[in-house]
């Protein structure tokens, strides 16, 4: 912006002359012809210098000057008086007294005029620059203050000797200290918690000082600051050096952030990466770390430890029949029960759907591991209540010891898995300590599985039938169908392949095939012989088949197709711990019973059926297991068989003994009130041809 000069003279000619001279200065020249007019202009406009004519009508120049000096706005404007008269001292003095800075006498020398005015313009220019600079400084100051006040980060000024000189309001808020409490204190005493807690580092030994004094900032995101109320918080901070204008190290500025929230999130993420959200147990990651730790620890202490692999036995079924929510609830309960069996120091993890691992260390590790396994198995055998349903699952456990059974984590895991697989294979609900021969056994079962799948494709099986006798009159009352499988010239026992069939789901097609074969066999016998009333063919049925919603229809259809007039079909269900005690299974049994199918409880006495539960099942027969028949000479054997006989009588159903091998057993069974039996004493399971011969002796031929 151009500078302005005000010229005041009552003679317009003078004004013109003045202006023409001043033009060369590149300024704006403002004219006024009276003192009054001049004052009015000055109210509105700032000028760099005013040239005032002294002799003017009305208000003279001195008066104008005096008034200007009285007003704030015009007080500092330099005034040069223009006068033709009186160079005498008193006059000049009056002029200076009224605020003038110089005189120019008329007729003026243009050169003098210009050079004098130029000086004042120059002064005004400087003044303006100074004011501007001051204004900018002021602005900067306010904006810096605003910044310091409003930033979320805490800002602490620290002097070269380590004491606090400044804190912004965020510091007070974050650390809950007032600035008065902090200022003047040593930063390491009041705020920073040092890693070397014991020997509080003195300022000059601190990393902050060492870095900053050499001119580099120091940053950490794992700092810890003290807060009022004796707490500490995690912080991230940067301290930057400050230098005086001469370049001397003048202290540091620490800018920090409270990272408690971020830490919490990090911890949560970390937790999530290590723990299973459903059960709160460690997950696969944590397990893998824990196992490696255990190995390192064991190498160091020379003490062995045990790794247990636990897999639930019937989890998939629960998931499939009751849904995943039920499965989740079950897993939670299972985790709770397992937790109750172990000590705090043991590491329990869930590494997959229904797979749990347990690492236990300590003295007498083998005894401890087996004891814990027994406890776990018995805990998991108890019923679970999910959605008001009683559910039985059970678990199988594989055990390995380090270092004996694996040199590293991978080998331990592989071997524990193998032992667990073997435990499942031997009938589940048990534990198995790894032994090197297992590999061969497992390879064998796997090969068998392949063979079995092949056999199922062409139903490459046949059925033998074992006759059942009435021991009082020696008559045959029925037969039990037992599946047979020949691979090459080797017979494979159903005890070996039925569990594989159950595990692989092949059982439902095998079961259907056996039922169909037995039915048409019954029809063939019915057509050929006069079978006695109540003659029955019993077929073993895996509990797993009871889950099949199509089972009842299938049985119905097959019986219809066969259309025999005498005799009936019976199914044998093994009484085992895994007996599915769901309403679904019971009602399926009831439907089968309504079709006229008899229902026998096989291997009775070896499972865990509660007596009250027995009364809810639509049973027609109890089969006393061979184990009790074998013990019939002992007190206990007698007691058990008598009890079963009495129970059957009470339930108004039949009782039959299986595995009868001697005449003595026959006599004793009859004495104890058991009339029916099957076993090698009478017949082994027989081929159809052999039975033809037997039946021909026992029954009348129809077309004879
Ligand atoms: P189970 O139903 O308890 O059958 C009795 C088993 O004892 C049969 O063995 C039979 O041959 C055998 N046995 C009969 N009398 C005697 C005896 O006096 N002494 C001895 N030591 N054993 C005797 P097998 O045929 O090897 O069958 C074993 C098991 O396999 C059966 O036990 C049954 O649970 C299962 N099984 C057999 N066939 C089938 C089938 O078609 N379907 C299903 N799901 N399971 C079957
Ligand atoms: Mg049976
Ligand atoms: Mg049996």
XYZ file of C-alpha atoms and ligand atoms in Angstrom:
752
model
C 0.000 0.000 0.000
C 1.243 3.507 -0.916
C 2.190 5.869 1.895
C 0.146 9.063 2.157
C 1.097 12.638 2.931
C -1.365 15.196 4.129
C -0.777 18.787 3.008
C -2.801 21.547 4.660
C -2.827 25.158 3.356
C -5.565 27.770 2.948
C -4.009 28.879 -0.345
C -4.895 26.444 -3.148
C -1.929 27.705 -5.173
C 0.410 26.566 -2.391
C -1.204 23.195 -2.338
C -0.687 22.785 -6.071
C 2.933 23.790 -5.778
C 3.532 21.386 -2.876
C 1.875 18.506 -4.614
C 3.852 18.986 -7.814
C 7.073 18.702 -5.841
C 5.953 15.752 -3.742
C 4.744 13.800 -6.766
C 8.252 12.503 -7.384
C 8.111 10.542 -4.104
C 5.583 7.991 -5.307
C 3.165 8.743 -2.532
C -0.463 9.605 -2.278
C -0.882 13.303 -1.569
C -4.008 14.335 0.316
C -4.963 17.985 0.365
C -6.874 20.009 2.956
C -7.555 23.760 2.827
C -8.324 24.255 6.542
C -7.337 22.854 9.910
C -10.842 21.584 10.399
C -10.789 19.681 7.114
C -7.378 18.244 7.999
C -8.615 16.834 11.319
C -11.630 15.276 9.661
C -9.427 13.540 7.080
C -7.076 12.300 9.790
C -9.944 10.633 11.610
C -10.447 8.410 8.589
C -7.007 7.969 7.173
C -3.558 7.217 8.458
C -0.792 9.302 6.941
C 2.968 9.010 7.074
C 3.558 12.704 7.575
C 1.495 15.934 7.705
C 2.650 19.296 6.274
C 0.817 22.059 8.103
C 0.623 25.703 7.063
C 0.903 27.787 10.223
C -1.098 30.846 9.149
C -4.589 29.810 8.366
C -7.856 31.578 9.023
C -9.879 30.070 11.844
C -7.749 27.279 13.284
C -4.051 27.876 12.755
C -1.433 25.191 12.244
C -0.300 25.115 15.863
C -3.844 24.551 17.057
C -4.300 21.702 14.598
C -1.053 20.168 15.829
C -2.099 20.472 19.462
C -5.393 18.738 18.735
C -3.615 16.027 16.816
C -1.348 15.354 19.781
C -4.399 14.929 21.981
C -5.875 12.162 19.872
C -4.503 8.671 20.107
C -4.900 7.962 16.460
C -2.979 10.976 15.291
C -0.579 11.459 18.173
C 2.423 9.887 16.463
C 2.081 11.442 13.025
C 5.131 13.593 12.334
C 4.193 17.215 11.596
C 6.220 19.596 9.521
C 5.132 23.237 9.757
C 5.150 25.457 6.694
C 5.588 29.123 7.388
C 6.672 32.302 5.664
C 7.161 34.327 8.822
C 9.216 34.551 11.870
C 12.199 32.391 12.072
C 12.734 33.645 15.546
C 13.311 31.248 18.285
C 10.204 31.711 20.317
C 8.055 31.057 17.344
C 9.908 27.940 16.415
C 9.783 26.784 19.999
C 6.013 27.168 20.075
C 5.861 25.030 16.993
C 7.912 22.266 18.535
C 5.883 22.516 21.721
C 2.677 21.922 19.835
C 4.124 18.715 18.419
C 5.894 19.674 15.225
C 9.098 17.957 14.299
C 10.426 20.386 11.745
C 9.885 23.639 9.915
C 10.042 24.513 6.297
C 10.113 28.144 5.404
C 8.410 29.641 2.466
C 9.276 30.084 -0.259
C 10.501 26.519 0.128
C 13.350 24.913 -1.605
C 11.905 21.825 -3.342
C 15.072 19.908 -2.708
C 14.939 20.526 1.057
C 11.249 19.737 1.136
C 11.669 16.413 -0.632
C 14.632 15.270 1.427
C 12.932 16.154 4.735
C 9.697 14.436 3.818
C 11.638 11.446 2.582
C 13.184 10.990 6.021
C 9.770 10.849 7.625
C 8.448 8.513 5.000
C 11.370 6.261 5.689
C 10.680 6.388 9.425
C 7.023 5.614 8.817
C 7.979 2.677 6.636
C 10.137 1.245 9.384
C 7.451 1.822 11.929
C 4.937 -0.001 9.804
C 7.248 -2.953 9.283
C 7.894 -3.124 12.957
C 4.211 -3.086 13.710
C 3.576 -5.770 11.185
C 6.307 -7.933 12.608
C 4.934 -7.417 16.081
C 1.492 -8.303 14.888
C 2.734 -11.466 13.217
C 4.636 -12.410 16.324
C 1.539 -11.852 18.342
C -0.472 -14.013 16.015
C 2.126 -16.727 16.113
C 2.165 -16.604 19.840
C -1.580 -17.001 20.084
C -1.723 -19.761 17.539
C 1.121 -21.601 19.259
C -0.658 -21.249 22.532
C -3.855 -22.546 21.020
C -1.922 -25.401 19.551
C -0.240 -26.313 22.798
C -3.530 -26.126 24.595
C -5.576 -28.044 22.172
C -3.341 -30.895 21.068
C -4.258 -34.280 22.486
C -0.630 -35.139 22.992
C 1.019 -34.227 26.210
C 3.885 -31.788 25.766
C 6.518 -31.403 28.416
C 9.361 -28.938 28.262
C 12.471 -30.096 30.073
C 15.471 -27.921 30.801
C 19.028 -28.966 30.106
C 19.357 -30.213 33.672
C 16.338 -32.510 33.439
C 13.751 -30.470 35.302
C 10.313 -29.745 33.947
C 9.770 -26.184 32.741
C 6.489 -26.440 30.919
C 3.484 -28.723 30.584
C 0.451 -28.281 28.355
C -3.099 -28.931 29.602
C -3.102 -32.396 27.969
C -0.320 -33.434 30.330
C -2.483 -32.525 33.291
C -5.407 -34.415 31.838
C -3.472 -37.527 30.893
C -1.264 -37.779 33.961
C -3.751 -36.332 36.478
C -1.092 -34.043 37.865
C -1.521 -30.294 38.044
C 1.144 -28.303 36.261
C 2.196 -26.877 39.628
C 2.973 -30.363 40.880
C 5.184 -31.049 37.905
C 7.000 -27.855 37.119
C 10.444 -27.715 38.671
C 10.591 -31.465 39.368
C 13.071 -33.841 37.764
C 11.383 -35.571 34.844
C 12.748 -38.982 35.870
C 11.522 -38.560 39.426
C 8.043 -37.340 38.693
C 7.039 -38.719 35.314
C 9.184 -41.235 33.496
C 9.337 -44.724 34.945
C 12.696 -46.073 33.990
C 13.414 -49.600 32.890
C 16.158 -49.721 35.471
C 13.756 -49.346 38.352
C 16.279 -49.975 41.075
C 18.896 -47.429 40.134
C 16.910 -44.493 38.875
C 19.009 -43.232 35.989
C 20.225 -39.787 36.529
C 19.315 -37.385 33.772
C 22.687 -37.273 32.127
C 22.770 -41.048 31.846
C 19.316 -41.265 30.310
C 18.748 -42.210 26.716
C 16.742 -39.046 26.163
C 19.601 -36.855 27.255
C 22.247 -38.791 25.393
C 20.326 -38.697 22.132
C 19.165 -35.100 22.383
C 22.424 -33.616 23.498
C 23.977 -34.979 20.341
C 21.172 -33.441 18.311
C 18.983 -36.485 17.525
C 15.437 -36.992 18.740
C 14.679 -40.048 20.866
C 11.524 -42.094 20.277
C 9.998 -45.058 22.077
C 6.606 -46.707 21.906
C 7.076 -48.744 25.042
C 7.460 -45.961 27.552
C 5.829 -45.962 30.969
C 4.772 -42.777 32.743
C 3.734 -42.292 36.311
C 0.376 -40.639 37.004
C -1.184 -39.015 40.018
C -2.641 -41.639 42.332
C 0.455 -43.789 41.941
C -0.580 -45.556 38.809
C 1.414 -46.031 35.637
C 0.300 -45.897 32.018
C 1.893 -47.088 28.799
C 2.959 -44.218 26.556
C 4.593 -43.562 23.271
C 6.861 -40.507 23.243
C 9.345 -38.551 21.239
C 11.766 -36.135 22.791
C 13.401 -33.552 20.576
C 16.315 -31.339 21.456
C 15.905 -27.571 21.877
C 18.738 -25.203 21.182
C 19.286 -21.598 22.137
C 19.834 -19.052 19.326
C 23.547 -19.500 19.865
C 23.208 -23.223 19.235
C 23.705 -24.328 22.836
C 21.735 -27.416 24.016
C 18.862 -25.955 25.903
C 16.765 -28.934 26.969
C 14.201 -31.176 25.328
C 10.540 -31.191 24.399
C 8.763 -34.453 25.085
C 5.595 -35.137 23.131
C 3.720 -38.202 24.345
C 0.502 -40.127 23.851
C -1.365 -42.358 26.283
C -1.559 -45.738 24.539
C -3.565 -47.618 27.179
C -6.467 -48.102 24.777
C -4.228 -49.196 21.975
C -2.468 -51.577 24.341
C -5.812 -53.024 25.336
C -6.690 -53.640 21.722
C -3.287 -55.116 21.078
C -3.653 -57.334 24.100
C -7.090 -58.374 22.952
C -5.757 -59.182 19.488
C -2.917 -61.043 21.059
C -5.355 -62.905 23.301
C -7.522 -63.754 20.343
C -4.510 -65.090 18.526
C -3.716 -67.323 21.496
C -7.072 -68.320 22.926
C -10.158 -70.076 21.766
C -13.123 -67.730 21.955
C -15.650 -70.467 22.674
C -14.044 -72.201 25.627
C -11.473 -69.654 26.763
C -8.813 -72.351 26.531
C -5.553 -71.862 24.669
C -5.771 -72.436 20.941
C -3.415 -74.120 18.503
C -0.962 -71.202 18.607
C -0.710 -71.236 22.347
C -0.428 -75.008 22.348
C 2.437 -74.938 19.909
C 4.286 -72.337 21.998
C 3.574 -74.205 25.213
C 4.801 -77.472 23.749
C 8.052 -75.913 22.579
C 8.480 -74.309 25.988
C 7.870 -77.622 27.695
C 10.493 -79.240 25.494
C 13.040 -76.505 26.243
C 12.246 -76.686 29.945
C 12.529 -80.448 29.985
C 15.889 -80.343 28.197
C 17.073 -77.977 30.863
C 15.724 -79.793 33.929
C 16.037 -83.305 32.515
C 12.518 -84.015 33.762
C 10.151 -85.721 31.333
C 6.664 -84.401 30.638
C 3.505 -85.876 29.164
C 1.382 -84.742 26.246
C -2.207 -85.946 26.081
C -4.415 -85.809 23.013
C -8.088 -86.040 23.731
C -10.784 -86.407 21.124
C -14.466 -86.608 21.913
C -16.062 -89.812 20.767
C -19.411 -88.714 19.538
C -19.139 -85.034 18.916
C -19.968 -85.205 15.236
C -23.227 -86.961 15.963
C -24.255 -84.318 18.476
C -23.469 -81.616 15.943
C -25.351 -83.427 13.208
C -28.441 -84.333 15.199
C -28.802 -81.399 17.596
C -27.110 -78.641 15.616
C -23.984 -76.568 15.978
C -25.297 -74.457 18.841
C -25.775 -77.600 20.862
C -22.307 -78.687 19.788
C -20.882 -75.384 21.064
C -22.644 -75.722 24.406
C -21.339 -79.240 24.712
C -17.757 -78.119 24.003
C -18.031 -75.479 26.709
C -19.245 -78.042 29.219
C -16.548 -80.460 28.172
C -13.890 -77.766 28.618
C -15.276 -77.071 32.086
C -15.153 -80.715 33.101
C -11.641 -81.161 31.805
C -10.533 -78.071 33.692
C -11.850 -79.598 36.896
C -9.625 -82.640 36.429
C -6.327 -80.845 36.004
C -3.946 -78.729 38.038
C -3.231 -75.056 37.464
C 0.204 -75.772 36.084
C -1.109 -78.082 33.363
C -1.625 -76.472 29.974
C -4.974 -77.263 28.414
C -5.789 -76.186 24.861
C -8.446 -76.774 22.267
C -6.662 -77.191 18.982
C -9.580 -78.083 16.755
C -13.286 -78.912 16.730
C -13.391 -81.526 19.467
C -9.674 -82.003 19.949
C -8.053 -81.027 23.219
C -4.435 -81.195 24.292
C -2.990 -81.290 27.751
C 0.637 -80.830 28.737
C 1.491 -81.991 32.207
C 4.848 -81.945 33.924
C 6.062 -82.955 37.340
C 7.202 -85.968 39.280
C 6.063 -89.532 38.523
C 4.763 -88.306 35.208
C 3.528 -91.651 33.903
C 1.361 -92.302 36.913
C 0.116 -88.718 36.865
C -0.741 -88.849 33.148
C -2.638 -92.092 33.446
C -4.460 -90.999 36.547
C -5.555 -87.791 34.860
C -6.651 -89.790 31.810
C -8.773 -92.097 33.929
C -10.320 -89.113 35.643
C -11.025 -87.408 32.319
C -12.598 -90.498 30.827
C -14.869 -91.041 33.773
C -15.833 -87.343 33.862
C -16.646 -87.320 30.153
C -18.636 -90.559 30.444
C -21.201 -88.881 32.653
C -24.170 -87.533 30.789
C -24.261 -83.936 29.583
C -27.462 -81.994 29.573
C -27.898 -79.916 26.438
C -31.247 -78.329 25.649
C -32.832 -80.520 28.322
C -31.561 -83.628 26.597
C -29.270 -86.162 28.148
C -26.273 -86.674 25.897
C -23.429 -89.126 26.186
C -20.161 -88.403 24.465
C -17.060 -89.895 26.072
C -13.496 -89.299 25.002
C -10.472 -91.164 23.723
C -6.988 -90.192 24.827
C -3.537 -90.774 23.378
C -0.510 -90.223 25.617
C 3.156 -89.589 24.802
C 6.110 -88.825 27.060
C 8.946 -86.514 26.201
C 11.740 -87.304 25.412
C 11.052 -91.022 25.251
C 8.360 -90.938 22.559
C 9.362 -88.131 20.272
C 12.400 -85.949 19.762
C 10.520 -82.784 18.828
C 7.097 -81.199 18.832
C 6.102 -82.666 15.472
C 6.965 -86.186 16.398
C 5.262 -85.911 19.771
C 2.083 -84.622 18.170
C 2.105 -87.295 15.508
C 2.614 -90.078 18.019
C 0.038 -88.761 20.482
C -2.413 -88.585 17.614
C -1.620 -92.130 16.682
C -2.140 -93.358 20.249
C -5.457 -91.520 20.341
C -6.505 -93.089 17.060
C -5.636 -96.483 18.468
C -7.679 -95.785 21.618
C -10.642 -94.970 19.392
C -10.079 -98.087 17.488
C -10.012 -100.325 20.467
C -13.503 -99.241 21.295
C -13.225 -95.592 22.344
C -13.691 -94.118 25.782
C -10.218 -95.183 26.848
C -6.637 -93.962 26.843
C -3.674 -95.463 25.090
C 0.009 -94.785 25.691
C 1.932 -94.582 22.434
C 4.051 -97.559 21.499
C 6.113 -97.907 18.342
C 4.178 -100.972 17.161
C 1.097 -98.842 16.829
C 2.238 -97.554 13.534
C 2.055 -101.032 12.055
C -1.361 -101.634 13.624
C -2.702 -98.380 12.355
C -1.344 -98.954 8.905
C -3.115 -102.280 9.012
C -6.439 -100.739 9.975
C -6.052 -98.143 7.288
C -5.397 -100.853 4.723
C -8.408 -102.693 6.090
C -10.520 -99.603 5.615
C -9.553 -99.494 1.952
C -10.448 -103.171 1.593
C -13.732 -102.628 3.388
C -14.797 -99.843 1.067
C -14.090 -102.126 -1.844
C -16.055 -104.978 -0.252
C -19.035 -102.713 0.433
C -19.238 -101.762 -3.240
C -19.960 -105.317 -4.249
C -21.373 -106.388 -0.873
C -18.726 -109.035 -0.763
C -19.972 -110.448 2.568
C -21.945 -113.433 3.700
C -23.885 -114.343 6.795
C -23.538 -117.197 9.249
C -26.309 -118.000 11.662
C -25.904 -119.288 15.179
C -28.876 -121.276 16.478
C -30.517 -120.375 19.780
C -31.889 -123.142 21.944
C -34.554 -123.800 24.509
C -32.420 -125.683 27.023
C -35.401 -127.472 28.576
C -36.847 -129.167 25.522
C -33.761 -128.859 23.264
C -35.683 -127.115 20.492
C -34.268 -124.381 18.250
C -36.062 -121.107 18.890
C -34.216 -118.954 16.405
C -30.869 -117.901 14.994
C -28.564 -114.905 15.272
C -27.245 -113.526 12.014
C -23.521 -112.776 12.152
C -21.785 -111.122 9.253
C -18.729 -112.776 7.713
C -16.048 -111.282 5.510
C -13.315 -113.130 3.690
C -10.341 -111.251 2.267
C -8.269 -113.646 0.178
C -8.038 -116.760 2.312
C -8.313 -114.838 5.536
C -11.506 -114.383 7.562
C -11.773 -110.965 9.160
C -13.677 -110.818 12.439
C -16.635 -108.445 12.634
C -15.125 -107.269 15.925
C -12.289 -105.860 13.781
C -14.184 -104.347 10.885
C -17.548 -103.295 12.357
C -15.871 -100.447 14.339
C -14.225 -99.247 11.120
C -17.551 -99.451 9.337
C -19.110 -97.382 12.137
C -16.383 -94.799 12.001
C -16.509 -94.431 8.239
C -20.289 -94.464 7.955
C -20.164 -97.635 5.865
C -22.205 -99.314 8.582
C -25.574 -98.169 7.281
C -25.213 -99.898 3.925
C -23.658 -102.963 5.531
C -26.461 -103.044 8.127
C -29.123 -102.763 5.478
C -27.542 -105.560 3.496
C -27.361 -107.917 6.515
C -30.980 -107.187 7.395
C -32.111 -107.810 3.840
C -30.075 -111.027 3.536
C -31.398 -112.313 6.867
C -34.980 -111.485 5.927
C -34.858 -113.327 2.641
C -33.128 -116.212 4.420
C -35.990 -116.343 6.921
C -38.451 -116.344 4.037
C -36.554 -119.184 2.332
C -36.605 -121.230 5.560
C -40.240 -120.369 6.107
C -41.084 -121.662 2.647
C -39.069 -124.840 3.131
C -39.733 -125.760 6.762
C -42.552 -125.622 9.230
C -40.865 -123.194 11.568
C -42.119 -123.286 15.159
C -44.181 -120.388 16.507
C -42.054 -117.520 17.711
C -39.043 -118.549 15.607
C -36.909 -115.492 15.182
C -33.919 -114.330 13.216
C -31.970 -111.703 15.094
C -29.787 -109.193 13.335
C -27.178 -107.109 15.100
C -27.703 -103.437 14.580
C -25.173 -100.748 15.310
C -26.458 -97.936 17.494
C -25.354 -95.570 14.807
C -28.021 -96.983 12.507
C -30.630 -95.695 14.935
C -29.714 -92.181 13.807
C -30.797 -92.946 10.299
C -34.223 -91.341 9.754
C -34.893 -93.820 6.913
C -34.245 -96.865 9.112
C -37.859 -97.584 10.070
C -39.064 -97.278 6.479
C -36.290 -99.473 5.256
C -37.070 -102.222 7.792
C -40.759 -101.964 6.968
C -40.180 -102.256 3.244
C -37.798 -105.215 3.526
C -40.137 -107.163 5.814
C -43.050 -106.455 3.426
C -41.068 -107.594 0.422
C -40.024 -110.840 2.075
C -43.539 -111.674 3.210
C -42.970 -114.655 5.487
C -45.886 -116.166 7.363
C -44.104 -117.502 10.401
C -41.284 -116.260 12.430
C -40.199 -112.762 13.105
C -37.251 -110.465 12.873
C -35.440 -109.251 15.920
C -32.703 -106.664 16.221
C -29.903 -106.762 18.747
C -28.634 -103.502 20.057
C -25.460 -103.505 22.115
C -25.861 -102.101 25.542
C -22.943 -99.779 25.652
C -22.030 -96.555 27.225
C -22.667 -94.906 23.926
C -26.221 -95.950 23.796
C -27.869 -92.898 22.448
C -30.335 -91.934 25.055
C -32.139 -89.401 23.035
C -35.856 -89.406 22.602
C -35.232 -89.788 18.900
C -33.464 -93.135 19.312
C -36.090 -94.403 21.729
C -38.971 -93.483 19.447
C -37.233 -95.122 16.508
C -36.964 -98.322 18.542
C -40.657 -97.989 19.392
C -41.552 -97.666 15.718
C -39.564 -100.798 14.925
C -41.317 -102.593 17.762
C -44.692 -101.553 16.296
C -43.665 -103.196 13.023
C -43.510 -106.433 15.000
C -39.748 -106.456 15.258
C -38.355 -107.823 18.535
C -35.694 -105.845 20.312
C -32.895 -107.519 22.228
C -30.400 -105.797 24.444
C -27.086 -107.462 23.566
C -24.102 -107.977 25.885
C -26.298 -107.027 28.799
C -24.423 -106.252 31.978
C -21.307 -104.848 30.336
C -22.701 -101.412 29.740
C -24.047 -98.870 32.111
C -27.772 -98.893 31.583
C -29.639 -97.631 34.553
C -32.531 -99.819 35.522
C -35.023 -97.000 35.274
C -33.841 -96.383 31.762
C -34.407 -100.019 30.795
C -38.092 -99.701 31.562
C -38.379 -96.911 28.981
C -37.071 -99.070 26.132
C -39.458 -101.316 24.150
C -37.361 -104.415 24.842
C -38.355 -108.022 24.192
C -35.133 -109.797 25.222
C -32.138 -109.360 27.513
C -28.988 -111.144 26.389
C -26.672 -112.122 29.244
C -23.114 -111.448 28.125
C -20.626 -114.295 27.773
C -18.450 -112.745 30.479
C -21.086 -113.620 33.129
C -21.728 -117.069 31.726
C -17.982 -117.675 32.043
C -18.194 -116.788 35.726
C -21.245 -118.852 36.481
C -19.278 -120.983 38.921
C -18.445 -118.056 41.137
C -20.655 -116.449 43.752
C -20.609 -113.211 41.885
C -21.524 -114.847 38.552
C -24.466 -116.570 40.167
C -25.628 -113.347 41.792
C -25.473 -111.392 38.564
C -27.248 -113.979 36.423
C -29.986 -114.439 39.049
C -30.446 -110.702 39.122
C -30.728 -110.414 35.338
C -33.209 -113.288 35.240
C -35.294 -111.621 37.925
C -35.093 -108.310 36.110
C -36.277 -109.857 32.834
C -39.116 -111.533 34.659
C -40.018 -108.212 36.235
C -40.006 -106.503 32.842
C -41.940 -109.419 31.422
C -39.405 -110.125 28.689
C -37.250 -113.077 27.684
C -33.684 -113.671 28.785
C -31.062 -115.552 26.809
C -27.472 -116.468 27.693
C -24.765 -116.187 25.062
C -21.372 -117.859 24.739
C -22.431 -121.068 26.442
C -19.627 -123.551 25.963
C -20.091 -126.377 28.490
C -22.756 -128.711 29.764
C -22.123 -127.470 33.261
C -23.000 -123.934 32.193
C -26.223 -125.256 30.644
C -27.222 -126.959 33.897
C -26.463 -124.007 36.054
C -28.257 -121.563 33.742
C -31.367 -123.696 33.825
C -31.125 -123.910 37.604
C -30.920 -120.133 37.790
C -34.084 -119.845 35.715
C -32.524 -119.009 32.340
C -34.145 -121.197 29.740
C -32.673 -119.971 26.439
C -29.078 -119.982 25.248
C -26.702 -119.955 22.313
C -23.036 -120.913 22.191
C -20.400 -123.235 20.927
C -21.787 -125.950 23.198
C -24.783 -126.161 20.855
C -23.491 -124.808 17.572
C -20.939 -122.406 16.224
C -22.352 -119.861 13.805
C -23.177 -121.981 10.774
C -23.319 -121.575 7.029
C -26.709 -121.737 5.290
C -25.918 -125.223 3.960
C -25.004 -126.528 7.399
C -28.215 -125.047 8.796
C -30.227 -126.709 6.061
C -28.999 -130.050 7.296
C -29.678 -129.097 10.932
C -33.172 -127.743 10.230
C -34.007 -130.820 8.207
C -33.395 -132.866 11.357
C -35.310 -130.484 13.624
C -38.237 -129.190 11.535
C -40.737 -130.799 9.224
C -40.361 -129.999 5.545
C -43.346 -128.131 4.070
C -43.633 -130.036 0.827
C -43.114 -133.456 2.435
P -22.409 -110.460 19.455
O -23.611 -109.897 18.809
O -22.385 -110.438 20.947
O -22.210 -111.886 18.901
C -21.714 -112.957 19.634
C -20.313 -113.231 19.265
O -19.840 -114.300 20.070
C -20.129 -113.681 17.814
O -18.847 -113.329 17.380
C -20.155 -115.194 17.971
O -19.493 -115.916 16.915
C -19.420 -115.364 19.257
N -19.825 -116.579 19.997
C -21.006 -117.253 20.008
N -20.965 -118.307 20.862
C -19.741 -118.315 21.401
C -19.094 -119.177 22.357
O -19.652 -120.138 22.879
N -17.811 -118.886 22.670
C -17.162 -117.805 22.121
N -15.914 -117.560 22.478
N -17.738 -116.972 21.231
C -19.025 -117.239 20.880
P -18.595 -112.682 15.976
O -19.431 -113.333 14.954
O -17.142 -112.579 15.792
O -19.208 -111.231 16.196
C -18.637 -110.331 17.059
C -19.494 -109.140 17.254
O -19.565 -108.397 16.048
C -20.929 -109.419 17.583
O -21.087 -109.669 18.962
C -21.636 -108.198 17.143
O -21.577 -107.243 18.126
C -20.820 -107.791 15.984
N -21.508 -108.172 14.730
C -21.521 -109.368 14.098
N -22.285 -109.304 12.998
C -22.795 -108.055 12.932
C -23.682 -107.382 12.036
O -24.210 -107.925 11.030
N -23.975 -106.095 12.279
C -23.443 -105.472 13.379
N -23.756 -104.215 13.570
N -22.634 -106.059 14.253
C -22.304 -107.360 14.025
Mg -25.524 -110.144 18.955
Mg -23.308 -110.503 22.518
